[in-house]
CSV table of C-alpha atoms and ligand atoms in Angstrom, one decimal:
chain,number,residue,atom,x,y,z
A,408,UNK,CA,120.9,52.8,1.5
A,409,UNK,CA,120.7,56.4,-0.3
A,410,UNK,CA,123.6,58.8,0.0
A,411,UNK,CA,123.8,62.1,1.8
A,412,UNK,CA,125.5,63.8,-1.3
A,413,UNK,CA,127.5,63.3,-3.9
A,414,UNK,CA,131.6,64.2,-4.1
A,415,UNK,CA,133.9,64.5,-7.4
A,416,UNK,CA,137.7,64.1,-7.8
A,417,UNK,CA,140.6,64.8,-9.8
A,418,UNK,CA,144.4,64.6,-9.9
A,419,UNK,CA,145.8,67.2,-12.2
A,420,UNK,CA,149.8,68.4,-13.4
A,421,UNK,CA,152.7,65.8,-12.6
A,422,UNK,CA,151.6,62.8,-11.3
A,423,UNK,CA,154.0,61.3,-8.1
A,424,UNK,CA,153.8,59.3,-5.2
A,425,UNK,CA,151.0,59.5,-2.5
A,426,UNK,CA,148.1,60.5,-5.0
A,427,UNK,CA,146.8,57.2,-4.2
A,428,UNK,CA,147.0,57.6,-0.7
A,429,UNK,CA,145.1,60.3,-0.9
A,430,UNK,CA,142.3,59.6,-3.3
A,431,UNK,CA,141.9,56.5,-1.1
A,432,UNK,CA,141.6,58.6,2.4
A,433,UNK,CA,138.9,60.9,0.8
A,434,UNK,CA,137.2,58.4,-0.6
A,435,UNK,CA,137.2,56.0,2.6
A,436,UNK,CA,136.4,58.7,5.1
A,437,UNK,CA,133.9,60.7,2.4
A,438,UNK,CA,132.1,56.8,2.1
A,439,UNK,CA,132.4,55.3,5.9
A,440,UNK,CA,131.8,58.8,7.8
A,441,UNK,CA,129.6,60.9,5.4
A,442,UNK,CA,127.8,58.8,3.2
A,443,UNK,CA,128.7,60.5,0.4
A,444,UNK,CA,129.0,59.2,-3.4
A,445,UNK,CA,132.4,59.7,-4.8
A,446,UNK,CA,133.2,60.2,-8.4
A,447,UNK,CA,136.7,59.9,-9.6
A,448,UNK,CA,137.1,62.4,-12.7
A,449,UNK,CA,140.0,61.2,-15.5
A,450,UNK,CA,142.9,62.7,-16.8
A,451,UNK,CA,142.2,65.9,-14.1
A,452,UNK,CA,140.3,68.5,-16.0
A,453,UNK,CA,140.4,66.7,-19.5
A,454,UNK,CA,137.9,64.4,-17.5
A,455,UNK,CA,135.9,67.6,-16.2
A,456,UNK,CA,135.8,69.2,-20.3
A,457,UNK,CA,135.1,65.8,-21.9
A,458,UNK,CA,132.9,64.4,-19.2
A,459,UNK,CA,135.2,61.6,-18.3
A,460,UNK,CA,134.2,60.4,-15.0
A,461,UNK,CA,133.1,57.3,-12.7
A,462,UNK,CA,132.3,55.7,-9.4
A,463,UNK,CA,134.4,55.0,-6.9
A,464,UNK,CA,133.5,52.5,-4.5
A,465,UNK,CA,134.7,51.7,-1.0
A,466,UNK,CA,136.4,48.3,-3.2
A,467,UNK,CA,137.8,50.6,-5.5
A,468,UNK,CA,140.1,52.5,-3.0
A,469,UNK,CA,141.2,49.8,-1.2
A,470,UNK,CA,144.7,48.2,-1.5
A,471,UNK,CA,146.2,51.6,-3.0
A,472,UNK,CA,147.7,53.1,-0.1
A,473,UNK,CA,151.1,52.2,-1.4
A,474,UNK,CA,150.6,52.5,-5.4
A,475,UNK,CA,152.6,55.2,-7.7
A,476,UNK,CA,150.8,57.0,-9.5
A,477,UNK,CA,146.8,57.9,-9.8
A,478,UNK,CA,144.1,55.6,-10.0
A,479,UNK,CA,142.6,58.5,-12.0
A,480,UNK,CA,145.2,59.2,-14.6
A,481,UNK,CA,146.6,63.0,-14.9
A,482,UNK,CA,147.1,65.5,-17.7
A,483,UNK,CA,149.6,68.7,-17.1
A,484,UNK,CA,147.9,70.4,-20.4
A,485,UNK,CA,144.3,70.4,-19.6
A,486,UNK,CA,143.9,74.0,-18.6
A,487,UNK,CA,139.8,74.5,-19.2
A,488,UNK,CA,141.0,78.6,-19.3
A,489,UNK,CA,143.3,77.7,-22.3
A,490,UNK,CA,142.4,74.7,-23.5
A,491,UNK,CA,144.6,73.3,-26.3
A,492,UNK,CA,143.5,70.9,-29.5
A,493,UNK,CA,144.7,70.1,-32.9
A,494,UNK,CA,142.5,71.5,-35.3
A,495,UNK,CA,143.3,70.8,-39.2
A,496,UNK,CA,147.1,69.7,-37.7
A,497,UNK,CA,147.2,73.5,-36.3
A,498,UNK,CA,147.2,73.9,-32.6
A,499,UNK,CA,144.7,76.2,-31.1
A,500,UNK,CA,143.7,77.0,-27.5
A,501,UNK,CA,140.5,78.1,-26.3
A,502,UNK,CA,138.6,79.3,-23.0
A,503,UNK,CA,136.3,76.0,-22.9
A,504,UNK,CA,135.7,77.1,-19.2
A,505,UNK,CA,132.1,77.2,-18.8
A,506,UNK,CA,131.8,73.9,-20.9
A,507,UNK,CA,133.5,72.8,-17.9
A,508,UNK,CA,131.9,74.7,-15.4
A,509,UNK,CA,128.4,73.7,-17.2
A,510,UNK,CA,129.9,70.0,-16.7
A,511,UNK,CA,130.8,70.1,-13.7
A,512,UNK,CA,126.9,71.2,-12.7
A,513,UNK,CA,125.9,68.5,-14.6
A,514,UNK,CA,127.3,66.2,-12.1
A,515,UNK,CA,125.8,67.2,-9.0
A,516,UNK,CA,128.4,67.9,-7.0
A,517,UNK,CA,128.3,69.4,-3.7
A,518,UNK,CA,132.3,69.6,-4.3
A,519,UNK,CA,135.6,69.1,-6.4
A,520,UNK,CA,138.6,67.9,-4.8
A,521,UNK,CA,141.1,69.3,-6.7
A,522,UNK,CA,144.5,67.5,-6.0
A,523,UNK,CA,147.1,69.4,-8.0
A,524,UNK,CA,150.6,71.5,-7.8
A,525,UNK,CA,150.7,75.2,-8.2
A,526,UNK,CA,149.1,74.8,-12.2
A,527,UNK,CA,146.2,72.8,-10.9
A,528,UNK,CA,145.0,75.0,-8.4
A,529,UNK,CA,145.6,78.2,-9.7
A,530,UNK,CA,142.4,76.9,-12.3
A,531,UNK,CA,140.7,75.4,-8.8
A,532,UNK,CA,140.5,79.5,-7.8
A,533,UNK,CA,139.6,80.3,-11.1
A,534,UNK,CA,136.9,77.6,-10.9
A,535,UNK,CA,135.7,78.9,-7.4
A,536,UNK,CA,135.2,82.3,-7.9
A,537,UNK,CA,132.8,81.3,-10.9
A,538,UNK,CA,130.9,79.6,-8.4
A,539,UNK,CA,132.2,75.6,-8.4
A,540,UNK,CA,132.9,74.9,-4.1
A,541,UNK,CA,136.2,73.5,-4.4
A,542,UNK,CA,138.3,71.9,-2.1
A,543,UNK,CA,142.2,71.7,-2.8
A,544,UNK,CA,144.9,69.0,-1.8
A,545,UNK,CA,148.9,69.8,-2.4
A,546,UNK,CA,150.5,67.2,-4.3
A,547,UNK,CA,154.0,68.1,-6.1
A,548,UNK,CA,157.4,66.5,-5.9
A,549,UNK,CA,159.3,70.1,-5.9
A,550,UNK,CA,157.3,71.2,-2.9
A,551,UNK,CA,156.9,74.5,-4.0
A,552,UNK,CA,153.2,75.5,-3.1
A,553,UNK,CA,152.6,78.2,-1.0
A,554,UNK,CA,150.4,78.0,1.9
A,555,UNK,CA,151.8,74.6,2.8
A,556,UNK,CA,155.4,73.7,4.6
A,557,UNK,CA,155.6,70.5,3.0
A,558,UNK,CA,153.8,68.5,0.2
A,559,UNK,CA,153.1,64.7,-0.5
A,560,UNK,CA,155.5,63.5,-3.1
A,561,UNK,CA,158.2,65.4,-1.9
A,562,UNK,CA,159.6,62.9,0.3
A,563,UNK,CA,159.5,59.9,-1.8
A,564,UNK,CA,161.5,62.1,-4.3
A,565,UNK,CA,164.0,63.0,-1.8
A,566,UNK,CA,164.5,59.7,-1.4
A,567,UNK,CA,164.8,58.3,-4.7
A,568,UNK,CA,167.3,61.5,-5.4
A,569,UNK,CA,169.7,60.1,-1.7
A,570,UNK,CA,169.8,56.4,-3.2
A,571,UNK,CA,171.1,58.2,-6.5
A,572,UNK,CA,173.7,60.1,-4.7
A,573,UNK,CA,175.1,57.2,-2.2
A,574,UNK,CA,175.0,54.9,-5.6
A,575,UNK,CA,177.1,57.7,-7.4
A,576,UNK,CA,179.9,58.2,-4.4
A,577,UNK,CA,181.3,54.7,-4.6
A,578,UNK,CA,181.8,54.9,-8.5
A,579,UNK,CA,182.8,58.0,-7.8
A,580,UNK,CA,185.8,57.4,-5.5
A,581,UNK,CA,186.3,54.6,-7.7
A,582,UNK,CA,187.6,56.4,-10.9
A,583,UNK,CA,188.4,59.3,-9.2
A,584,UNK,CA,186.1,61.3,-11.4
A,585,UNK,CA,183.3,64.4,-10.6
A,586,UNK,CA,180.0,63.0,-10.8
A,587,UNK,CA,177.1,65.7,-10.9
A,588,UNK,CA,173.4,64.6,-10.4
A,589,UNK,CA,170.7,66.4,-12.1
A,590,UNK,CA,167.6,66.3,-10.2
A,591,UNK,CA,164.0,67.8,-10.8
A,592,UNK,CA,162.5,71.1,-9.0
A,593,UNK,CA,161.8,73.1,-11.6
A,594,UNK,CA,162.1,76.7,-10.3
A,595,UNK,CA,162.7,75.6,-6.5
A,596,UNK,CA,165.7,73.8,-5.2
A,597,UNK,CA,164.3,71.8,-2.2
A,598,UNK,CA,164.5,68.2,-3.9
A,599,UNK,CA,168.5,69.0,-4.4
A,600,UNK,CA,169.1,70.5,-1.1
A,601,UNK,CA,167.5,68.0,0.7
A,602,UNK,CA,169.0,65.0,-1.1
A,603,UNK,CA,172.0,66.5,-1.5
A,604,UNK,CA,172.4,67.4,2.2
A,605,UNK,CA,171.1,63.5,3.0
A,606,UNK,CA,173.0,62.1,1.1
A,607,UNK,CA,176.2,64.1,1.9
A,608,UNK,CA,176.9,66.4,-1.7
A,609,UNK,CA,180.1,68.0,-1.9
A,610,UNK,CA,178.5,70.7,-4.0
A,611,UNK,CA,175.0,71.6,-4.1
A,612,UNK,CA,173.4,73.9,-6.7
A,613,UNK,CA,169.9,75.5,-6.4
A,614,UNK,CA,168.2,78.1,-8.9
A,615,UNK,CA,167.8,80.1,-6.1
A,616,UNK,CA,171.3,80.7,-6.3
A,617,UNK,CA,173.3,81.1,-9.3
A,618,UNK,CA,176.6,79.3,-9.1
A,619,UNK,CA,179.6,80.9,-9.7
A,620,UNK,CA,181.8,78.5,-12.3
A,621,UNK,CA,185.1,79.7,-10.9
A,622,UNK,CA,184.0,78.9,-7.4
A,623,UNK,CA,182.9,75.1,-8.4
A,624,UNK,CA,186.0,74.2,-10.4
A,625,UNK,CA,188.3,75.5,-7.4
A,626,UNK,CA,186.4,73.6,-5.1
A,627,UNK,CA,186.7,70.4,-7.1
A,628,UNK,CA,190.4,70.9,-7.2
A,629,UNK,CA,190.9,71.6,-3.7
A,630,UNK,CA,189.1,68.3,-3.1
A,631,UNK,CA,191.5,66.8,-5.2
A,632,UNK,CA,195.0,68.5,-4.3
A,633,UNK,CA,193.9,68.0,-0.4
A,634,UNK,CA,193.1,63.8,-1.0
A,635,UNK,CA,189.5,63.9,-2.1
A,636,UNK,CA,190.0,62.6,-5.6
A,637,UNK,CA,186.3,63.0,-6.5
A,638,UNK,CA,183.5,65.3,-6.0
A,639,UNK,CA,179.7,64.5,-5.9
A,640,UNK,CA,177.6,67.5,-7.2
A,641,UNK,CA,173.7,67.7,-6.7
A,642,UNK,CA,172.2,70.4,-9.3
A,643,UNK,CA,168.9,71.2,-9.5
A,644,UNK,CA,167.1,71.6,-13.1
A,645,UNK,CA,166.6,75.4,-12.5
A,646,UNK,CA,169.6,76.1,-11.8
A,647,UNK,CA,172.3,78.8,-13.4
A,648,UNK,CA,175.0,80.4,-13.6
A,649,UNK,CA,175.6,83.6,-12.2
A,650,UNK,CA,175.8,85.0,-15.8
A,651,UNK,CA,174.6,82.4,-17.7
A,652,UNK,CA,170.6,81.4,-18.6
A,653,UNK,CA,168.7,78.3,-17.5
A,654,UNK,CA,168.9,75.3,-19.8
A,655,UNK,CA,165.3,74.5,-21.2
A,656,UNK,CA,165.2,71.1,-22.3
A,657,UNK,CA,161.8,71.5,-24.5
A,658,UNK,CA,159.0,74.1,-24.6
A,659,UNK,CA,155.3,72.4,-24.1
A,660,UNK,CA,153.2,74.8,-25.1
A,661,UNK,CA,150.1,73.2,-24.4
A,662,UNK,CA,151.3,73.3,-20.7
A,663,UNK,CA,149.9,75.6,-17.7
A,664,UNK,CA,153.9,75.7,-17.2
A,665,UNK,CA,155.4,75.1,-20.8
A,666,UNK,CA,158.9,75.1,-20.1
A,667,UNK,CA,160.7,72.0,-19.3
A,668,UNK,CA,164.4,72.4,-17.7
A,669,UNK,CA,166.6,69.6,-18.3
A,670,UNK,CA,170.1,69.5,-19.5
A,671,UNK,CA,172.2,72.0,-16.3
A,672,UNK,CA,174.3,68.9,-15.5
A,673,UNK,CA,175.4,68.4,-19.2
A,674,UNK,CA,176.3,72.3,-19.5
A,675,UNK,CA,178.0,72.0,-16.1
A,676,UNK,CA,179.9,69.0,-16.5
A,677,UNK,CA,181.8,70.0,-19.8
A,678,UNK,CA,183.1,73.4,-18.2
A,679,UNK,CA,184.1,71.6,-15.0
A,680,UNK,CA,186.4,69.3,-17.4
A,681,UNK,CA,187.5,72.6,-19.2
A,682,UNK,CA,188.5,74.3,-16.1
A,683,UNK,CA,189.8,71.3,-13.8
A,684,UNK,CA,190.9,69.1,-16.3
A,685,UNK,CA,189.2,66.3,-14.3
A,686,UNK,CA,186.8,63.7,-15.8
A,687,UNK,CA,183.3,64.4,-15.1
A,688,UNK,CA,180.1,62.3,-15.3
A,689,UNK,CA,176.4,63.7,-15.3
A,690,UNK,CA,173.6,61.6,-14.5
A,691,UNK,CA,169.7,63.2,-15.2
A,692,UNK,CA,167.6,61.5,-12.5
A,693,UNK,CA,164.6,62.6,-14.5
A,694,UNK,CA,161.3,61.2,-14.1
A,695,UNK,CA,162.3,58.4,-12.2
A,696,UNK,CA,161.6,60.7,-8.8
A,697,UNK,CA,158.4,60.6,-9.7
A,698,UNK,CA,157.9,56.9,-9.9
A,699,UNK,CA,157.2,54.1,-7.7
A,700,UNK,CA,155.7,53.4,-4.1
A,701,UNK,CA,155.1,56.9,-1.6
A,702,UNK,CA,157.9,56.9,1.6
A,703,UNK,CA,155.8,55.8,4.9
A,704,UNK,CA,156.0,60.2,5.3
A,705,UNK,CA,154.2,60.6,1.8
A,706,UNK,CA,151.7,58.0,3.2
A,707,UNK,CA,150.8,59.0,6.4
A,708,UNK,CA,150.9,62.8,5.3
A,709,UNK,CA,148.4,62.5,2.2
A,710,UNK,CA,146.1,60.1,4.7
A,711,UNK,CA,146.8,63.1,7.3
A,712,UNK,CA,145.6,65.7,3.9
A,713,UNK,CA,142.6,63.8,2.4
A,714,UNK,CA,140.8,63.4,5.6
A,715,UNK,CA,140.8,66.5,6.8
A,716,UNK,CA,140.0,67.9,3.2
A,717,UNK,CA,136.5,66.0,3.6
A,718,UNK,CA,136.2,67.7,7.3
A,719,UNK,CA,136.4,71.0,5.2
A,720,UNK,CA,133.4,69.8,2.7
A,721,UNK,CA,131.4,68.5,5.5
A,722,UNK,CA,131.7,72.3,7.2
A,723,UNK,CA,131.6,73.5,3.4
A,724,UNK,CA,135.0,75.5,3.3
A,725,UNK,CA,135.3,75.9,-0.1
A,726,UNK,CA,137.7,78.0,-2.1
A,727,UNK,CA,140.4,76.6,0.7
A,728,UNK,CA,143.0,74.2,-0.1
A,729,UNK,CA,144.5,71.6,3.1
A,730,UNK,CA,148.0,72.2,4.1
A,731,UNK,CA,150.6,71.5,7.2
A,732,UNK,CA,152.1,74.2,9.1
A,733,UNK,CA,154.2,73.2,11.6
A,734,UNK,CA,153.2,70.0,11.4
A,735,UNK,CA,149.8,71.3,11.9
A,736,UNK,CA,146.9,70.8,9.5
A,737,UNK,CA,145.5,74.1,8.2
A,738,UNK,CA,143.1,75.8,5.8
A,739,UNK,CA,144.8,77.9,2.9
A,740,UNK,CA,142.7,80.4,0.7
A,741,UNK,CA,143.0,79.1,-2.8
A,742,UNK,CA,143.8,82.6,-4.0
A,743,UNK,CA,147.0,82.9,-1.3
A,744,UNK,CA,147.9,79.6,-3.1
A,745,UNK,CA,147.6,80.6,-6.8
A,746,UNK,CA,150.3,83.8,-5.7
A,747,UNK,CA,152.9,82.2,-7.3
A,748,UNK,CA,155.7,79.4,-6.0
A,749,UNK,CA,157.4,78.9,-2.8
A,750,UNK,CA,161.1,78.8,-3.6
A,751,UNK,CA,163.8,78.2,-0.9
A,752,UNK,CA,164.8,81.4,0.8
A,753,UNK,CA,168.3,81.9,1.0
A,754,UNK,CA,168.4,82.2,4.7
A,755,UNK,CA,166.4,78.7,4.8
A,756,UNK,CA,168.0,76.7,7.9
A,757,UNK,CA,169.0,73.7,5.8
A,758,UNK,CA,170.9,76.3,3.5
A,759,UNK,CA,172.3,77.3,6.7
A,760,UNK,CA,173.5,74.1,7.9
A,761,UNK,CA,174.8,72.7,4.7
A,762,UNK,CA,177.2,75.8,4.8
A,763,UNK,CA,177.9,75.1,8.3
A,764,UNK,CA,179.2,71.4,7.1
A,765,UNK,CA,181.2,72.6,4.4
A,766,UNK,CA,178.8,72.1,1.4
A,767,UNK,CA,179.8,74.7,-1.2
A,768,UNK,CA,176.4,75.8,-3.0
A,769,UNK,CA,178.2,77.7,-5.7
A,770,UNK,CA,178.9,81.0,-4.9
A,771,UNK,CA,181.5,80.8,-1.7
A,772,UNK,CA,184.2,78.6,-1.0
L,1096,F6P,O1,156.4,69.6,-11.3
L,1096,F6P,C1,156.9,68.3,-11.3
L,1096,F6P,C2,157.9,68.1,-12.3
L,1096,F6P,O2,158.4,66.8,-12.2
L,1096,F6P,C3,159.1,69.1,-12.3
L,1096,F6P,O3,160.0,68.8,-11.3
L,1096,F6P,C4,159.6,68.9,-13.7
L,1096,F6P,O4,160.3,70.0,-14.1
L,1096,F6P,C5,158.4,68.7,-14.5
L,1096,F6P,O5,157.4,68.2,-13.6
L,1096,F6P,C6,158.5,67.7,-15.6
L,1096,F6P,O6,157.4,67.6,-16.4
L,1096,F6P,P1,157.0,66.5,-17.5
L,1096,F6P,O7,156.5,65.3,-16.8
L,1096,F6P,O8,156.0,67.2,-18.3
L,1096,F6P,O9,158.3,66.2,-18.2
């Protein structure tokens, strides 16, 4: 039987858990309901500039619900706008956009499912508004996209970042020692206040607000004068001190987003000794939140995501990407999207009631 059209799509940025899931609902529904071909691009838009592309099949997309990763592979540097390669061992970027968009035409698309964090489809508008009908899907462990309450990968990080902290409380009380956790995030703090509310932090510090060193070492020694000989500390990657900078770890230049925090806990953990005199551990959680099998959520919510994103190319609403509001699912204009990051307000109920427990987030006792 011949198809009634022809789909393509790509992961792009930082892989994490529930891609899968949700190439496998587009591709199911987009195959079973539509008729469609679907053509899995590699390496997200490295795959759309070297023509780097194949079939997916029904067989294909089956048994993946609950696999890491993408089926697809990922690249967080191929930006067709600034597209980086070494020439004569020099780096050098160039706008290789209409190659791409000349490539993409090629294919015979009726449309790209771009499944990507903030990097990823802030190219998908650029992309649209030269003409390519693209549909976007959120995807990002630090569930910073605007235009969506919550994003797939965000919960299986969450998790992964609670089983850290419980592991770290009973060596923790054991030596009587602060133990700080360094999780990812990047410029948003959700993964750290979420585990570290879950998993019951003492101290939990976000870059949305800078910590006070003063504040953190009286706290710890509070703890310890009133019983408490240890203290569990959750800081995010972004985070800083009130008059201090945030600790890049490497700079990628090739990257959409070349900076790479890493390294807070470290900084942290030797002024906390200064100032309390207390032995203090960091552990650097690192990529390991973005490894392994999606959380039932991160399932069910990028099955919820890559359905309705073939709903939208059946009633061709391109330039949109999917998102939940309210639990809701709803239609988000790309360019609303590509505004910039959704950080965690400071009067963010969570925030709230992590005060209202007694978690010090670094500038209060
Ligand atoms: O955006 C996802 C993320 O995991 C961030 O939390 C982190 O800062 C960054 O990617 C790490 O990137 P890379 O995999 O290039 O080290």
């Amino acid at each position: 039987m011949s198809t009634e059209g022809r789909i393509a799509i790509l992961s792009g940025g930082g892989d994490c858990p529930g891609i899968n899931a949700v190439i496998r609902a587009v591709a199911k529904k987009a195959i079973l309901e539509h008729n469609l071909e679907v053509i899995g691009v590699e390496d997200g838009y490295e795959g759309i500039i070297r023509n780097r592309h194949r079939k997916l099949s029904f067989a294909d997309v089956s048994g993946i619900i609950s696999m890491g990763g993408t089926i697809l592979g990922t690249s967080n540097t191929a930006n067709p706008y600034r597209y980086t390669s070494l020439k004569n061992g020099q780096l050098e970027i160039e706008d290789v956009s209409q190659i791409a968009i000349a490539n993409v035409k090629k294919l015979g698309v009726d449309c790209l499912v771009c499944i990507g964090g903030d990097g990823t489809l802030s190219i998908a508008n650029s992309l649209f508004k030269e003409g390519i009908p693209i549909v976007g899907i959120p995807k990002t462990i630090d569930n910073d996209l605007r235009g969506t309450d919550v994003t797939f990968g965000f919960d299986s990080a969450v998790f992964v970042a609670t089983e850290g902290i419980d592991r770290l409380r009973t060596t923790a009380q054991s030596h009587h020692r602060v133990m700080i956790m360094e999780v990812m995030g990047r410029n948003a703090g959700w993964i750290a206040l979420h585990s570290g509310v879950a998993g019951g932090g003492d101290m939990i510090l976000i870059p949305e607000i800078p910590y006070n060193i003063n504040v953190i070492a009286e706290q710890v020694k509070e703890r310890s004068k009133s019983g408490k000989r240890f203290s569990l500390i959750v800081v995010s990657e972004g985070a800083r001190a009130k008059d201090g900078n945030i600790v890049v770890q490497r700079i990628v230049k090739e990257s959409t987003d070349p900076i790479r925090y890493g390294g807070v806990g470290f900084v942290l953990g030797a002024k906390i000794e200064e100032l309390t005199g207390i032995e203090t551990r960091t552990v650097v959680l690192g990529h390991l939140q973005r490894g392994g099998v999606p959380t039932p959520f991160d399932r069910v919510l990028a099955t919820r995501l890559g359905t309705k994103a073939v709903d939208m190319i059946d009633k061709k609403a391109y330039g949109y990407m999917v998102g939940i509001s309210c639990n809701s699912l709803v239609e988000v204009p790309l360019e609303e999207v590509a505004k910039g990051q959704r950080t965690v307000p400071l009067n963010d109920p969570l925030v709230r009631a992590a005060r209202s427990v007694g978690t010090c987030l670094g500038d209060c006792l």
